[in-house]
């Protein structure tokens, strides 16, 4: 089995001078960096004292699922001779908080709208979404349902 390793650096940038002296004394700001790439400004969800202008881990998880599905779908379409000209996904994730302050995702829904050129078998285009879901590295790594509700548009 081929192994892949991914390395990122996460640096907390929210020390206001007193560190974590109290729950309200620090910002949740952080920066996510991978070698040779632009930094991603991160924080916690605004509901957990985060900065709404920065990405939170929950958004990044939903984005990872959406992007992984999209990349597999585009690959499969290229292999099948389907010319995709546009791809847009309004993905959403649902998370439940637990009584102890933790939580977990209960579901992510992908809603890709795919625009294609030429004559395309709609059933094949739908099956390729199922195959993309089956192959998606991220979807195969989570313990909650990832639903896909695609729609197809013709150029």
CSV table of N, CA and C in Angstrom, one decimal:
chain,number,residue,atom,x,y,z
A,1,UNK,N,0.8,-1.2,0.0
A,1,UNK,CA,0.0,0.0,0.0
A,1,UNK,C,0.9,1.2,0.0
A,2,UNK,N,0.6,2.2,-0.9
A,2,UNK,CA,1.3,3.4,-1.0
A,2,UNK,C,0.9,4.3,0.2
A,3,UNK,N,1.9,5.0,0.8
A,3,UNK,CA,1.6,5.9,1.9
A,3,UNK,C,1.9,7.3,1.5
A,4,UNK,N,1.1,8.2,2.0
A,4,UNK,CA,1.3,9.7,1.8
A,4,UNK,C,1.3,10.4,3.1
A,5,UNK,N,2.1,11.3,3.3
A,5,UNK,CA,2.2,12.1,4.5
A,5,UNK,C,1.9,13.6,4.2
A,6,UNK,N,1.2,14.2,5.1
A,6,UNK,CA,0.8,15.6,4.9
A,6,UNK,C,1.3,16.3,6.2
A,7,UNK,N,2.0,17.4,6.0
A,7,UNK,CA,2.5,18.2,7.2
A,7,UNK,C,2.1,19.6,7.1
A,8,UNK,N,1.5,20.1,8.1
A,8,UNK,CA,1.1,21.5,8.3
A,8,UNK,C,1.7,22.0,9.6
A,9,UNK,N,1.8,23.3,9.7
A,9,UNK,CA,2.2,23.9,10.9
A,9,UNK,C,1.1,24.8,11.4
A,10,UNK,N,0.7,24.7,12.6
A,10,UNK,CA,-0.4,25.5,13.2
A,10,UNK,C,0.2,26.3,14.3
A,11,UNK,N,0.2,27.6,14.2
A,11,UNK,CA,0.7,28.5,15.2
A,11,UNK,C,-0.4,29.4,15.8
A,12,UNK,N,-0.5,29.4,17.1
A,12,UNK,CA,-1.5,30.2,17.8
A,12,UNK,C,-0.9,31.6,17.8
A,13,UNK,N,-1.8,32.6,17.4
A,13,UNK,CA,-1.4,34.0,17.3
A,13,UNK,C,-2.3,34.9,18.2
A,14,UNK,N,-3.0,34.2,19.1
A,14,UNK,CA,-4.0,35.0,19.8
A,14,UNK,C,-3.7,35.4,21.2
A,15,UNK,N,-2.4,35.4,21.6
A,15,UNK,CA,-2.0,35.8,22.9
A,15,UNK,C,-2.1,37.3,23.0
A,16,UNK,N,-2.9,37.8,23.9
A,16,UNK,CA,-3.1,39.2,24.1
A,16,UNK,C,-2.1,39.7,25.1
A,17,UNK,N,-1.2,38.9,25.6
A,17,UNK,CA,-0.2,39.4,26.6
A,17,UNK,C,-0.3,38.6,27.9
A,18,UNK,N,-1.4,38.0,28.2
A,18,UNK,CA,-1.6,37.2,29.4
A,18,UNK,C,-1.8,35.7,29.1
A,19,UNK,N,-1.5,35.3,27.9
A,19,UNK,CA,-1.7,33.9,27.6
A,19,UNK,C,-3.2,33.4,27.9
A,20,UNK,N,-3.3,32.2,28.4
A,20,UNK,CA,-4.6,31.7,28.7
A,20,UNK,C,-5.0,31.9,30.2
A,21,UNK,N,-4.7,33.0,30.7
A,21,UNK,CA,-5.0,33.4,32.1
A,21,UNK,C,-6.4,33.1,32.4
A,22,UNK,N,-7.3,33.4,31.5
A,22,UNK,CA,-8.8,33.0,31.7
A,22,UNK,C,-9.3,32.7,30.3
A,23,UNK,N,-10.5,32.2,30.3
A,23,UNK,CA,-11.2,31.8,29.0
A,23,UNK,C,-11.4,32.9,28.1
A,24,UNK,N,-11.6,34.1,28.7
A,24,UNK,CA,-11.8,35.3,27.9
A,24,UNK,C,-10.6,36.2,27.6
A,25,UNK,N,-9.5,35.8,28.1
A,25,UNK,CA,-8.3,36.6,28.0
A,25,UNK,C,-7.5,36.4,26.7
A,26,UNK,N,-7.9,35.5,25.9
A,26,UNK,CA,-7.1,35.2,24.6
A,26,UNK,C,-8.0,35.1,23.4
A,27,UNK,N,-7.4,35.4,22.3
A,27,UNK,CA,-8.1,35.2,21.0
A,27,UNK,C,-7.8,33.8,20.5
A,28,UNK,N,-8.7,33.3,19.7
A,28,UNK,CA,-8.6,31.9,19.2
A,28,UNK,C,-7.8,31.9,17.9
A,29,UNK,N,-7.3,33.0,17.5
A,29,UNK,CA,-6.6,33.2,16.2
A,29,UNK,C,-5.4,32.3,16.1
A,30,UNK,N,-5.2,31.7,14.9
A,30,UNK,CA,-4.1,30.9,14.6
A,30,UNK,C,-3.8,31.0,13.1
A,31,UNK,N,-2.7,30.5,12.7
A,31,UNK,CA,-2.3,30.5,11.3
A,31,UNK,C,-1.9,29.0,10.9
A,32,UNK,N,-2.5,28.6,9.8
A,32,UNK,CA,-2.2,27.3,9.3
A,32,UNK,C,-1.3,27.4,8.0
A,33,UNK,N,-0.1,26.8,8.0
A,33,UNK,CA,0.9,26.9,7.0
A,33,UNK,C,1.4,25.6,6.5
A,34,UNK,N,1.5,25.4,5.2
A,34,UNK,CA,2.2,24.3,4.6
A,34,UNK,C,3.3,24.8,3.8
A,35,UNK,N,4.4,24.1,3.7
A,35,UNK,CA,5.6,24.7,3.1
A,35,UNK,C,5.3,25.1,1.7
A,36,UNK,N,5.7,26.4,1.4
A,36,UNK,CA,5.6,26.9,0.0
A,36,UNK,C,4.2,27.4,-0.3
A,37,UNK,N,3.3,27.5,0.7
A,37,UNK,CA,1.9,27.9,0.4
A,37,UNK,C,1.5,29.1,1.2
A,38,UNK,N,0.5,29.8,0.8
A,38,UNK,CA,0.0,31.0,1.5
A,38,UNK,C,-0.6,30.5,2.8
A,39,UNK,N,-0.4,31.3,3.9
A,39,UNK,CA,-1.0,30.9,5.2
A,39,UNK,C,-2.6,31.0,5.1
A,40,UNK,N,-3.2,30.2,5.9
A,40,UNK,CA,-4.7,30.2,6.1
A,40,UNK,C,-4.9,30.8,7.5
A,41,UNK,N,-5.6,31.9,7.5
A,41,UNK,CA,-6.0,32.5,8.8
A,41,UNK,C,-7.1,31.7,9.5
A,42,UNK,N,-6.8,31.2,10.7
A,42,UNK,CA,-7.8,30.4,11.4
A,42,UNK,C,-8.2,31.0,12.7
A,43,UNK,N,-9.4,30.5,13.2
A,43,UNK,CA,-9.9,30.9,14.5
A,43,UNK,C,-10.9,29.8,14.9
A,44,UNK,N,-11.6,30.0,16.0
A,44,UNK,CA,-12.7,29.1,16.3
A,44,UNK,C,-14.0,29.6,15.7
A,45,UNK,N,-15.0,28.9,15.7
A,45,UNK,CA,-16.3,29.3,15.3
A,45,UNK,C,-16.7,30.5,16.2
A,46,UNK,N,-17.4,31.5,15.6
A,46,UNK,CA,-17.8,32.7,16.4
A,46,UNK,C,-18.6,32.3,17.7
A,47,UNK,N,-19.3,31.2,17.6
A,47,UNK,CA,-20.1,30.7,18.8
A,47,UNK,C,-19.2,30.3,19.9
A,48,UNK,N,-17.9,30.1,19.6
A,48,UNK,CA,-16.9,29.7,20.6
A,48,UNK,C,-15.8,30.8,20.8
A,49,UNK,N,-16.2,32.1,20.7
A,49,UNK,CA,-15.4,33.2,20.9
A,49,UNK,C,-14.4,33.4,19.7
A,50,UNK,N,-14.7,32.9,18.5
A,50,UNK,CA,-13.8,33.0,17.4
A,50,UNK,C,-14.0,34.2,16.6
A,51,UNK,N,-13.1,34.5,15.6
A,51,UNK,CA,-13.2,35.6,14.7
A,51,UNK,C,-13.9,35.1,13.4
A,52,UNK,N,-15.0,35.7,13.2
A,52,UNK,CA,-15.8,35.3,12.0
A,52,UNK,C,-15.2,35.6,10.7
A,53,UNK,N,-14.1,36.4,10.7
A,53,UNK,CA,-13.4,36.7,9.4
A,53,UNK,C,-12.3,35.7,9.1
A,54,UNK,N,-12.1,34.7,10.0
A,54,UNK,CA,-11.1,33.7,9.8
A,54,UNK,C,-11.8,32.3,9.6
A,55,UNK,N,-11.2,31.4,8.9
A,55,UNK,CA,-11.7,30.0,8.8
A,55,UNK,C,-11.6,29.3,10.1
A,56,UNK,N,-12.7,28.5,10.4
A,56,UNK,CA,-12.7,27.7,11.6
A,56,UNK,C,-12.5,26.2,11.2
A,57,UNK,N,-12.1,25.4,12.1
A,57,UNK,CA,-11.8,24.0,11.7
A,57,UNK,C,-13.0,23.3,11.1
A,58,UNK,N,-14.2,23.6,11.6
A,58,UNK,CA,-15.4,23.0,11.1
A,58,UNK,C,-15.6,23.3,9.6
A,59,UNK,N,-15.4,24.6,9.3
A,59,UNK,CA,-15.6,25.0,7.9
A,59,UNK,C,-14.5,24.3,7.0
A,60,UNK,N,-13.3,24.2,7.5
A,60,UNK,CA,-12.2,23.5,6.8
A,60,UNK,C,-12.5,22.1,6.5
A,61,UNK,N,-13.2,21.4,7.5
A,61,UNK,CA,-13.5,20.0,7.3
A,61,UNK,C,-14.6,19.9,6.2
A,62,UNK,N,-15.6,20.7,6.3
A,62,UNK,CA,-16.6,20.7,5.2
A,62,UNK,C,-16.0,21.0,3.9
A,63,UNK,N,-15.1,22.0,3.8
A,63,UNK,CA,-14.4,22.3,2.6
A,63,UNK,C,-13.6,21.2,2.1
A,64,UNK,N,-12.9,20.5,3.0
A,64,UNK,CA,-12.1,19.3,2.5
A,64,UNK,C,-13.0,18.2,1.9
A,65,UNK,N,-14.1,17.9,2.5
A,65,UNK,CA,-15.0,16.9,1.9
A,65,UNK,C,-15.5,17.4,0.6
A,66,UNK,N,-15.9,18.6,0.4
A,66,UNK,CA,-16.4,19.1,-0.8
A,66,UNK,C,-15.3,19.1,-1.9
A,67,UNK,N,-14.1,19.6,-1.6
A,67,UNK,CA,-13.0,19.6,-2.5
A,67,UNK,C,-12.6,18.3,-3.0
A,68,UNK,N,-12.5,17.3,-2.0
A,68,UNK,CA,-12.1,16.0,-2.4
A,68,UNK,C,-13.1,15.3,-3.3
A,69,UNK,N,-14.4,15.5,-3.0
A,69,UNK,CA,-15.4,14.9,-3.9
A,69,UNK,C,-15.3,15.6,-5.3
A,70,UNK,N,-15.1,16.9,-5.4
A,70,UNK,CA,-15.0,17.6,-6.6
A,70,UNK,C,-13.8,17.1,-7.4
A,71,UNK,N,-12.7,17.0,-6.8
A,71,UNK,CA,-11.5,16.5,-7.5
A,71,UNK,C,-11.6,15.1,-8.1
A,72,UNK,N,-12.2,14.2,-7.3
A,72,UNK,CA,-12.5,12.9,-7.8
A,72,UNK,C,-13.5,12.9,-9.0
A,73,UNK,N,-14.5,13.7,-8.8
A,73,UNK,CA,-15.5,13.8,-9.9
A,73,UNK,C,-15.0,14.3,-11.2
A,74,UNK,N,-14.2,15.4,-11.1
A,74,UNK,CA,-13.5,15.9,-12.3
A,74,UNK,C,-12.6,14.9,-13.0
A,75,UNK,N,-11.9,14.2,-12.2
A,75,UNK,CA,-11.0,13.1,-12.7
A,75,UNK,C,-11.8,12.0,-13.4
A,76,UNK,N,-12.9,11.6,-12.8
A,76,UNK,CA,-13.7,10.5,-13.4
A,76,UNK,C,-14.4,11.0,-14.6
A,77,UNK,N,-14.9,12.3,-14.6
A,77,UNK,CA,-15.5,12.8,-15.8
A,77,UNK,C,-14.5,12.9,-17.0
A,78,UNK,N,-13.3,13.3,-16.7
A,78,UNK,CA,-12.2,13.4,-17.7
A,78,UNK,C,-12.0,12.0,-18.3
A,79,UNK,N,-11.9,11.0,-17.4
A,79,UNK,CA,-11.7,9.6,-17.9
A,79,UNK,C,-12.8,9.1,-18.7
A,80,UNK,N,-14.1,9.6,-18.4
A,80,UNK,CA,-15.3,9.1,-19.1
A,80,UNK,C,-15.6,9.9,-20.3
A,81,UNK,N,-14.8,10.9,-20.6
A,81,UNK,CA,-15.1,11.8,-21.8
A,81,UNK,C,-16.2,12.8,-21.6
A,82,UNK,N,-16.5,13.1,-20.3
A,82,UNK,CA,-17.5,14.1,-20.0
A,82,UNK,C,-16.8,15.4,-19.8
A,83,UNK,N,-17.1,16.4,-20.5
A,83,UNK,CA,-16.5,17.7,-20.4
A,83,UNK,C,-17.2,18.6,-19.4
A,84,UNK,N,-16.6,18.8,-18.2
A,84,UNK,CA,-17.2,19.7,-17.2
A,84,UNK,C,-16.7,21.1,-17.5
A,85,UNK,N,-17.5,22.0,-17.5
A,85,UNK,CA,-17.1,23.4,-17.7
A,85,UNK,C,-17.2,24.3,-16.5
A,86,UNK,N,-18.1,23.9,-15.6
A,86,UNK,CA,-18.3,24.6,-14.3
A,86,UNK,C,-18.7,23.6,-13.2
A,87,UNK,N,-18.2,23.9,-12.0
A,87,UNK,CA,-18.6,23.0,-10.9
A,87,UNK,C,-18.7,24.0,-9.7
A,88,UNK,N,-19.8,23.9,-9.0
A,88,UNK,CA,-20.1,24.8,-7.8
A,88,UNK,C,-20.8,23.9,-6.8
A,89,UNK,N,-20.3,24.0,-5.5
A,89,UNK,CA,-20.9,23.2,-4.5
A,89,UNK,C,-21.3,24.1,-3.3
A,90,UNK,N,-22.5,24.1,-2.9
A,90,UNK,CA,-22.9,24.7,-1.6
A,90,UNK,C,-23.0,23.7,-0.5
A,91,UNK,N,-21.9,23.3,0.0
A,91,UNK,CA,-21.8,22.3,1.0
A,91,UNK,C,-22.2,22.8,2.4
A,92,UNK,N,-22.8,22.0,3.2
A,92,UNK,CA,-23.1,22.3,4.6
A,92,UNK,C,-22.8,21.2,5.5
A,93,UNK,N,-22.4,21.5,6.7
A,93,UNK,CA,-22.2,20.5,7.7
A,93,UNK,C,-23.0,20.8,9.0
A,94,UNK,N,-23.4,19.7,9.6
A,94,UNK,CA,-24.2,19.8,10.9
A,94,UNK,C,-23.4,19.2,12.0
A,95,UNK,N,-23.2,20.0,13.1
A,95,UNK,CA,-22.5,19.5,14.2
A,95,UNK,C,-23.4,19.6,15.5
A,96,UNK,N,-23.3,18.6,16.3
A,96,UNK,CA,-24.1,18.6,17.6
A,96,UNK,C,-23.1,18.8,18.7
A,97,UNK,N,-23.4,19.7,19.6
A,97,UNK,CA,-22.6,19.8,20.9
A,97,UNK,C,-23.1,18.8,21.9
A,98,UNK,N,-22.2,18.3,22.7
A,98,UNK,CA,-22.6,17.3,23.7
A,98,UNK,C,-22.6,18.0,25.1
A,99,UNK,N,-23.2,17.4,26.0
A,99,UNK,CA,-23.4,18.0,27.3
A,99,UNK,C,-22.1,18.3,28.0
A,100,UNK,N,-21.0,17.6,27.7
A,100,UNK,CA,-19.7,17.8,28.4
A,100,UNK,C,-18.9,18.9,27.7
A,101,UNK,N,-19.5,19.6,26.7
A,101,UNK,CA,-18.8,20.7,26.0
A,101,UNK,C,-18.2,20.3,24.7
A,102,UNK,N,-18.1,19.0,24.4
A,102,UNK,CA,-17.5,18.5,23.2
A,102,UNK,C,-18.6,18.5,22.1
A,103,UNK,N,-18.3,17.8,21.1
A,103,UNK,CA,-19.3,17.7,20.0
A,103,UNK,C,-18.8,16.8,18.9
A,104,UNK,N,-19.6,16.7,17.8
A,104,UNK,CA,-19.3,15.9,16.7
A,104,UNK,C,-20.2,16.2,15.5
A,105,UNK,N,-19.6,16.0,14.3
A,105,UNK,CA,-20.4,16.2,13.1
A,105,UNK,C,-21.5,15.1,13.0
A,106,UNK,N,-22.7,15.5,12.6
A,106,UNK,CA,-23.7,14.5,12.4
A,106,UNK,C,-24.0,14.2,11.0
A,107,UNK,N,-23.5,15.1,10.1
A,107,UNK,CA,-23.8,14.9,8.7
A,107,UNK,C,-23.1,16.1,7.9
A,108,UNK,N,-22.7,15.8,6.7
A,108,UNK,CA,-22.3,16.8,5.7
A,108,UNK,C,-23.1,16.6,4.5
A,109,UNK,N,-23.6,17.6,3.9
A,109,UNK,CA,-24.3,17.5,2.6
A,109,UNK,C,-23.6,18.3,1.5
A,110,UNK,N,-23.3,17.6,0.5
A,110,UNK,CA,-22.7,18.2,-0.7
A,110,UNK,C,-23.8,18.4,-1.7
A,111,UNK,N,-23.8,19.6,-2.4
A,111,UNK,CA,-24.8,19.9,-3.4
A,111,UNK,C,-24.2,20.5,-4.6
A,112,UNK,N,-23.4,19.6,-5.3
A,112,UNK,CA,-22.7,20.1,-6.5
A,112,UNK,C,-23.6,20.4,-7.6
A,113,UNK,N,-23.4,21.5,-8.3
A,113,UNK,CA,-24.1,21.9,-9.5
A,113,UNK,C,-23.0,21.8,-10.6
A,114,UNK,N,-23.2,20.9,-11.5
A,114,UNK,CA,-22.2,20.7,-12.5
A,114,UNK,C,-22.7,21.0,-13.9
A,115,UNK,N,-21.9,21.9,-14.6
A,115,UNK,CA,-22.3,22.3,-16.0
A,115,UNK,C,-21.4,21.5,-16.9
A,116,UNK,N,-22.0,20.9,-17.9
A,116,UNK,CA,-21.3,20.1,-18.9
A,116,UNK,C,-21.5,20.5,-20.3
A,117,UNK,N,-20.6,20.2,-21.2
A,117,UNK,CA,-20.7,20.6,-22.6
A,117,UNK,C,-21.0,19.3,-23.4
A,118,UNK,N,-21.7,19.5,-24.5
A,118,UNK,CA,-22.0,18.3,-25.3
A,118,UNK,C,-23.1,17.4,-24.8
A,119,UNK,N,-23.2,16.3,-25.5
A,119,UNK,CA,-24.2,15.3,-25.1
A,119,UNK,C,-23.7,14.4,-24.0
A,120,UNK,N,-24.4,14.4,-22.9
A,120,UNK,CA,-24.0,13.6,-21.7
A,120,UNK,C,-25.1,12.7,-21.2
A,121,UNK,N,-24.8,11.5,-20.9
A,121,UNK,CA,-25.7,10.6,-20.3
A,121,UNK,C,-25.9,11.0,-18.8
A,122,UNK,N,-27.1,11.5,-18.5
A,122,UNK,CA,-27.3,12.0,-17.1
A,122,UNK,C,-27.1,10.9,-16.1
A,123,UNK,N,-27.5,9.7,-16.4
A,123,UNK,CA,-27.3,8.5,-15.5
A,123,UNK,C,-25.8,8.3,-15.2
A,124,UNK,N,-25.0,8.4,-16.3
A,124,UNK,CA,-23.5,8.2,-16.1
A,124,UNK,C,-23.0,9.3,-15.2
A,125,UNK,N,-23.4,10.5,-15.5
A,125,UNK,CA,-22.9,11.7,-14.7
A,125,UNK,C,-23.3,11.4,-13.2
A,126,UNK,N,-24.5,10.9,-12.9
A,126,UNK,CA,-24.9,10.6,-11.5
A,126,UNK,C,-24.1,9.5,-10.9
A,127,UNK,N,-23.9,8.4,-11.7
A,127,UNK,CA,-23.0,7.3,-11.2
A,127,UNK,C,-21.6,7.7,-10.9
A,128,UNK,N,-21.1,8.7,-11.6
A,128,UNK,CA,-19.7,9.2,-11.4
A,128,UNK,C,-19.7,9.9,-10.0
A,129,UNK,N,-20.8,10.5,-9.6
A,129,UNK,CA,-20.8,11.2,-8.3
A,129,UNK,C,-20.7,10.1,-7.2
A,130,UNK,N,-21.4,9.0,-7.4
A,130,UNK,CA,-21.4,7.8,-6.5
A,130,UNK,C,-20.0,7.3,-6.4
A,131,UNK,N,-19.3,7.1,-7.6
A,131,UNK,CA,-18.0,6.6,-7.6
A,131,UNK,C,-17.0,7.6,-6.9
A,132,UNK,N,-17.2,8.9,-7.2
A,132,UNK,CA,-16.3,9.9,-6.5
A,132,UNK,C,-16.5,9.8,-5.0
A,133,UNK,N,-17.7,9.6,-4.5
A,133,UNK,CA,-17.9,9.5,-3.1
A,133,UNK,C,-17.2,8.3,-2.6
A,134,UNK,N,-17.3,7.2,-3.3
A,134,UNK,CA,-16.6,5.9,-2.9
A,134,UNK,C,-15.1,6.1,-2.8
A,135,UNK,N,-14.5,6.9,-3.7
A,135,UNK,CA,-13.1,7.0,-3.7
A,135,UNK,C,-12.5,8.2,-2.9
A,136,UNK,N,-13.4,9.1,-2.4
A,136,UNK,CA,-12.9,10.3,-1.7
A,136,UNK,C,-12.2,9.9,-0.4
A,137,UNK,N,-10.9,10.3,-0.3
A,137,UNK,CA,-10.1,10.0,0.8
A,137,UNK,C,-10.7,10.6,2.1
A,138,UNK,N,-11.2,11.8,2.0
A,138,UNK,CA,-11.7,12.4,3.2
A,138,UNK,C,-13.0,11.8,3.7
A,139,UNK,N,-13.9,11.6,2.8
A,139,UNK,CA,-15.2,10.9,3.1
A,139,UNK,C,-15.0,9.6,3.7
A,140,UNK,N,-14.0,8.9,3.2
A,140,UNK,CA,-13.7,7.5,3.8
A,140,UNK,C,-13.0,7.6,5.2
A,141,UNK,N,-12.7,8.8,5.6
A,141,UNK,CA,-12.0,9.0,6.9
A,141,UNK,C,-12.9,9.5,8.0
A,142,UNK,N,-14.1,9.8,7.7
A,142,UNK,CA,-15.0,10.4,8.7
A,142,UNK,C,-16.0,9.4,9.2
A,143,UNK,N,-16.6,9.6,10.4
A,143,UNK,CA,-17.5,8.6,10.9
A,143,UNK,C,-19.0,9.1,11.0
A,144,UNK,N,-19.3,10.0,10.0
A,144,UNK,CA,-20.6,10.5,9.9
A,144,UNK,C,-21.0,10.5,8.4
A,145,UNK,N,-22.3,10.5,8.1
A,145,UNK,CA,-22.8,10.5,6.7
A,145,UNK,C,-22.3,11.7,5.9
A,146,UNK,N,-21.9,11.5,4.7
A,146,UNK,CA,-21.6,12.5,3.8
A,146,UNK,C,-22.6,12.3,2.6
A,147,UNK,N,-23.6,13.1,2.5
A,147,UNK,CA,-24.6,13.0,1.5
A,147,UNK,C,-24.2,13.8,0.2
A,148,UNK,N,-24.6,13.3,-0.9
A,148,UNK,CA,-24.4,14.1,-2.1
A,148,UNK,C,-25.7,14.2,-2.9
A,149,UNK,N,-26.0,15.5,-3.2
A,149,UNK,CA,-27.3,15.8,-3.9
A,149,UNK,C,-26.9,16.6,-5.1
A,150,UNK,N,-26.4,15.9,-6.2
A,150,UNK,CA,-25.9,16.7,-7.4
A,150,UNK,C,-27.0,17.1,-8.3
A,151,UNK,N,-26.7,18.1,-9.1
A,151,UNK,CA,-27.6,18.5,-10.2
A,151,UNK,C,-26.7,18.8,-11.4
A,152,UNK,N,-27.3,18.5,-12.6
A,152,UNK,CA,-26.5,18.6,-13.8
A,152,UNK,C,-27.2,19.7,-14.7
A,153,UNK,N,-26.3,20.5,-15.3
A,153,UNK,CA,-26.8,21.6,-16.2
A,153,UNK,C,-26.0,21.4,-17.5
A,154,UNK,N,-26.7,21.7,-18.6
A,154,UNK,CA,-26.1,21.6,-19.9
A,154,UNK,C,-25.7,22.9,-20.5
A,155,UNK,N,-24.6,23.0,-21.1
A,155,UNK,CA,-24.2,24.3,-21.8
A,155,UNK,C,-24.9,24.5,-23.1
